[in-house]
Amino acid sequence: MLKVGDKLPEFEGTNQDGETIASSKLIGKKLVVFFYPQANTPTCTVEACNLSDNYSKLKKEGFQLLGVSGDGVKKQKNFHSKFAFPYNLIADESHDVIEKFGVWQEKKTFGKTYMGIVRTTFIFDENGICTRVIEKVTSKTAADQILEG
């Protein structure tokens, strides 16, 4: 998994509108990249909505936001439109971005072991250097966790 001091990985991802988002274009402002397991599921929706509800506070602190999951563009578009998120969501079906950040890991639920996205938030400074990794994301207070850093 990416850690504090690491550089923002180079990637290109497709957002909810089918547009390419390149990591090289995200440098220059503080950046929050949050990974969530699946669009339109209860916990992921709570997290994404919390970030959306607190977007003006985050923006005021100089943050830009980018959400990433392994969902397709159509599913991300539906999720984005349904809740009118003010930030981009990357549809990473190939797991290229997910793998570069190291969040595709073994998970356990109800005694079953499987591979999946570990909900994680990465914070980068204006130079694209990771300053914080939030591994224990609390969906209801995700924005506060970012701001308390």
mmCIF file of C-alpha atoms in Angstrom:
data_model
loop_
_atom_site.group_PDB
_atom_site.id
_atom_site.type_symbol
_atom_site.label_atom_id
_atom_site.label_comp_id
_atom_site.label_asym_id
_atom_site.label_seq_id
_atom_site.Cartn_x
_atom_site.Cartn_y
_atom_site.Cartn_z
ATOM 1 C CA MET A 1 0.000 0.000 0.000
ATOM 2 C CA LEU A 2 1.125 3.546 -0.741
ATOM 3 C CA LYS A 3 2.477 5.248 2.366
ATOM 4 C CA VAL A 4 3.347 8.697 3.698
ATOM 5 C CA GLY A 5 6.235 10.172 1.699
ATOM 6 C CA ASP A 6 5.339 8.296 -1.501
ATOM 7 C CA LYS A 7 4.683 10.223 -4.704
ATOM 8 C CA LEU A 8 1.260 10.272 -6.357
ATOM 9 C CA PRO A 9 1.337 7.353 -8.826
ATOM 10 C CA GLU A 10 1.058 8.195 -12.504
ATOM 11 C CA PHE A 11 -2.307 7.076 -13.831
ATOM 12 C CA GLU A 12 -5.076 7.867 -16.233
ATOM 13 C CA GLY A 13 -8.598 6.940 -15.277
ATOM 14 C CA THR A 14 -12.031 7.364 -16.821
ATOM 15 C CA ASN A 15 -14.515 9.454 -14.851
ATOM 16 C CA GLN A 16 -18.288 9.137 -14.641
ATOM 17 C CA ASP A 17 -18.682 11.126 -17.889
ATOM 18 C CA GLY A 18 -16.217 9.017 -19.865
ATOM 19 C CA GLU A 19 -13.515 11.710 -19.654
ATOM 20 C CA THR A 20 -9.877 10.892 -18.933
ATOM 21 C CA ILE A 21 -8.474 12.117 -15.623
ATOM 22 C CA ALA A 22 -4.663 12.131 -15.504
ATOM 23 C CA SER A 23 -2.838 12.224 -12.172
ATOM 24 C CA SER A 24 -0.309 14.663 -13.674
ATOM 25 C CA LYS A 25 -3.122 17.253 -13.937
ATOM 26 C CA LEU A 26 -3.972 16.911 -10.226
ATOM 27 C CA ILE A 27 -0.647 18.241 -8.929
ATOM 28 C CA GLY A 28 -0.571 21.847 -7.730
ATOM 29 C CA LYS A 29 -3.427 21.565 -5.227
ATOM 30 C CA LYS A 30 -3.902 19.358 -2.193
ATOM 31 C CA LEU A 31 -5.568 16.139 -3.260
ATOM 32 C CA VAL A 32 -7.765 13.585 -1.521
ATOM 33 C CA VAL A 33 -8.076 10.236 -3.296
ATOM 34 C CA PHE A 34 -10.610 7.982 -1.613
ATOM 35 C CA PHE A 35 -11.165 4.356 -2.540
ATOM 36 C CA TYR A 36 -14.495 2.695 -1.861
ATOM 37 C CA PRO A 37 -15.602 -0.885 -2.558
ATOM 38 C CA GLN A 38 -18.772 -0.307 -4.598
ATOM 39 C CA ALA A 39 -20.977 2.534 -5.844
ATOM 40 C CA ASN A 40 -24.518 2.793 -4.486
ATOM 41 C CA THR A 41 -23.964 0.476 -1.523
ATOM 42 C CA PRO A 42 -24.997 1.732 1.936
ATOM 43 C CA THR A 43 -21.601 2.404 3.554
ATOM 44 C CA CYS A 44 -20.005 3.759 0.369
ATOM 45 C CA THR A 45 -22.984 6.079 -0.145
ATOM 46 C CA VAL A 46 -22.697 7.407 3.429
ATOM 47 C CA GLU A 47 -18.975 8.115 2.894
ATOM 48 C CA ALA A 48 -19.388 9.762 -0.531
ATOM 49 C CA CYS A 49 -22.337 11.864 0.692
ATOM 50 C CA ASN A 50 -20.424 12.959 3.800
ATOM 51 C CA LEU A 51 -17.588 14.197 1.571
ATOM 52 C CA SER A 52 -20.104 15.882 -0.730
ATOM 53 C CA ASP A 53 -21.954 17.549 2.186
ATOM 54 C CA ASN A 54 -18.632 18.907 3.476
ATOM 55 C CA TYR A 55 -17.189 19.722 0.043
ATOM 56 C CA SER A 56 -17.172 23.496 0.601
ATOM 57 C CA LYS A 57 -15.193 23.043 3.856
ATOM 58 C CA LEU A 58 -12.701 20.733 2.127
ATOM 59 C CA LYS A 59 -12.396 23.079 -0.857
ATOM 60 C CA LYS A 60 -11.855 26.034 1.506
ATOM 61 C CA GLU A 61 -8.879 24.114 2.959
ATOM 62 C CA GLY A 62 -7.526 23.748 -0.581
ATOM 63 C CA PHE A 63 -8.488 20.119 -1.225
ATOM 64 C CA GLN A 64 -9.645 18.628 -4.492
ATOM 65 C CA LEU A 65 -11.368 15.225 -4.288
ATOM 66 C CA LEU A 66 -11.320 12.108 -6.403
ATOM 67 C CA GLY A 67 -13.241 8.916 -5.662
ATOM 68 C CA VAL A 68 -12.195 5.540 -7.094
ATOM 69 C CA SER A 69 -13.852 2.124 -7.249
ATOM 70 C CA GLY A 70 -13.808 -0.836 -9.597
ATOM 71 C CA ASP A 71 -17.273 -0.040 -10.930
ATOM 72 C CA GLY A 72 -17.894 0.679 -14.611
ATOM 73 C CA VAL A 73 -18.553 4.138 -16.060
ATOM 74 C CA LYS A 74 -22.326 3.557 -16.239
ATOM 75 C CA LYS A 75 -22.548 2.607 -12.554
ATOM 76 C CA GLN A 76 -20.317 5.557 -11.531
ATOM 77 C CA LYS A 77 -22.455 7.911 -13.671
ATOM 78 C CA ASN A 78 -25.619 6.666 -11.970
ATOM 79 C CA PHE A 79 -24.059 7.077 -8.491
ATOM 80 C CA HIS A 80 -22.669 10.530 -9.378
ATOM 81 C CA SER A 81 -25.968 11.769 -10.850
ATOM 82 C CA LYS A 82 -28.174 10.301 -8.109
ATOM 83 C CA PHE A 83 -26.343 12.256 -5.393
ATOM 84 C CA ALA A 84 -25.018 15.189 -7.503
ATOM 85 C CA PHE A 85 -21.448 14.774 -6.257
ATOM 86 C CA PRO A 86 -19.283 17.873 -6.854
ATOM 87 C CA TYR A 87 -16.173 15.764 -7.556
ATOM 88 C CA ASN A 88 -15.118 13.115 -10.066
ATOM 89 C CA LEU A 89 -15.469 9.378 -9.609
ATOM 90 C CA ILE A 90 -13.032 7.103 -11.447
ATOM 91 C CA ALA A 91 -14.371 3.879 -12.974
ATOM 92 C CA ASP A 92 -11.374 1.591 -12.545
ATOM 93 C CA GLU A 93 -12.630 -1.717 -13.951
ATOM 94 C CA SER A 94 -9.081 -2.722 -14.932
ATOM 95 C CA HIS A 95 -7.932 -2.076 -11.325
ATOM 96 C CA ASP A 96 -4.955 -0.103 -12.682
ATOM 97 C CA VAL A 97 -5.340 2.782 -10.207
ATOM 98 C CA ILE A 98 -6.504 0.464 -7.409
ATOM 99 C CA GLU A 99 -3.357 -1.689 -7.808
ATOM 100 C CA LYS A 100 -1.010 1.333 -7.989
ATOM 101 C CA PHE A 101 -2.310 2.519 -4.610
ATOM 102 C CA GLY A 102 -2.205 -1.011 -3.188
ATOM 103 C CA VAL A 103 -5.792 -1.155 -1.954
ATOM 104 C CA TRP A 104 -6.780 -4.427 -3.709
ATOM 105 C CA GLN A 105 -6.293 -6.797 -0.824
ATOM 106 C CA GLU A 106 -7.555 -9.915 0.851
ATOM 107 C CA LYS A 107 -10.636 -9.195 2.945
ATOM 108 C CA LYS A 108 -12.718 -11.267 5.331
ATOM 109 C CA THR A 109 -16.446 -10.993 5.887
ATOM 110 C CA PHE A 110 -18.497 -13.485 7.876
ATOM 111 C CA GLY A 111 -15.584 -15.935 7.749
ATOM 112 C CA LYS A 112 -15.334 -15.758 3.950
ATOM 113 C CA THR A 113 -12.021 -14.656 2.433
ATOM 114 C CA TYR A 114 -12.009 -12.789 -0.885
ATOM 115 C CA MET A 115 -10.149 -10.057 -2.790
ATOM 116 C CA GLY A 116 -11.584 -6.554 -2.744
ATOM 117 C CA ILE A 117 -10.978 -2.854 -2.331
ATOM 118 C CA VAL A 118 -10.002 -1.836 1.184
ATOM 119 C CA ARG A 119 -11.715 1.478 1.984
ATOM 120 C CA THR A 120 -8.776 3.883 2.257
ATOM 121 C CA THR A 121 -8.209 7.629 1.879
ATOM 122 C CA PHE A 122 -4.914 9.125 0.699
ATOM 123 C CA ILE A 123 -4.014 12.793 1.124
ATOM 124 C CA PHE A 124 -1.376 14.446 -1.061
ATOM 125 C CA ASP A 125 0.234 17.879 -0.837
ATOM 126 C CA GLU A 126 0.550 20.357 -3.712
ATOM 127 C CA ASN A 127 3.692 18.566 -4.931
ATOM 128 C CA GLY A 128 1.977 15.186 -5.155
ATOM 129 C CA ILE A 129 3.623 13.746 -2.036
ATOM 130 C CA CYS A 130 1.458 11.597 0.253
ATOM 131 C CA THR A 131 1.122 13.329 3.628
ATOM 132 C CA ARG A 132 -1.466 11.018 5.208
ATOM 133 C CA VAL A 133 -3.113 7.646 4.762
ATOM 134 C CA ILE A 134 -6.421 7.028 6.523
ATOM 135 C CA GLU A 135 -6.876 3.264 6.729
ATOM 136 C CA LYS A 136 -9.689 3.235 9.283
ATOM 137 C CA VAL A 137 -12.148 5.430 7.386
ATOM 138 C CA THR A 138 -15.327 6.220 9.300
ATOM 139 C CA SER A 139 -17.923 6.760 6.578
ATOM 140 C CA LYS A 140 -20.159 9.077 8.633
ATOM 141 C CA THR A 141 -17.252 11.400 9.493
ATOM 142 C CA ALA A 142 -14.926 10.933 6.489
ATOM 143 C CA ALA A 143 -14.584 14.694 5.880
ATOM 144 C CA ASP A 144 -13.762 15.376 9.544
ATOM 145 C CA GLN A 145 -11.066 12.690 9.414
ATOM 146 C CA ILE A 146 -9.472 14.513 6.463
ATOM 147 C CA LEU A 147 -9.777 17.954 8.060
ATOM 148 C CA GLU A 148 -8.375 16.890 11.446
ATOM 149 C CA GLY A 149 -5.039 16.019 9.815
#
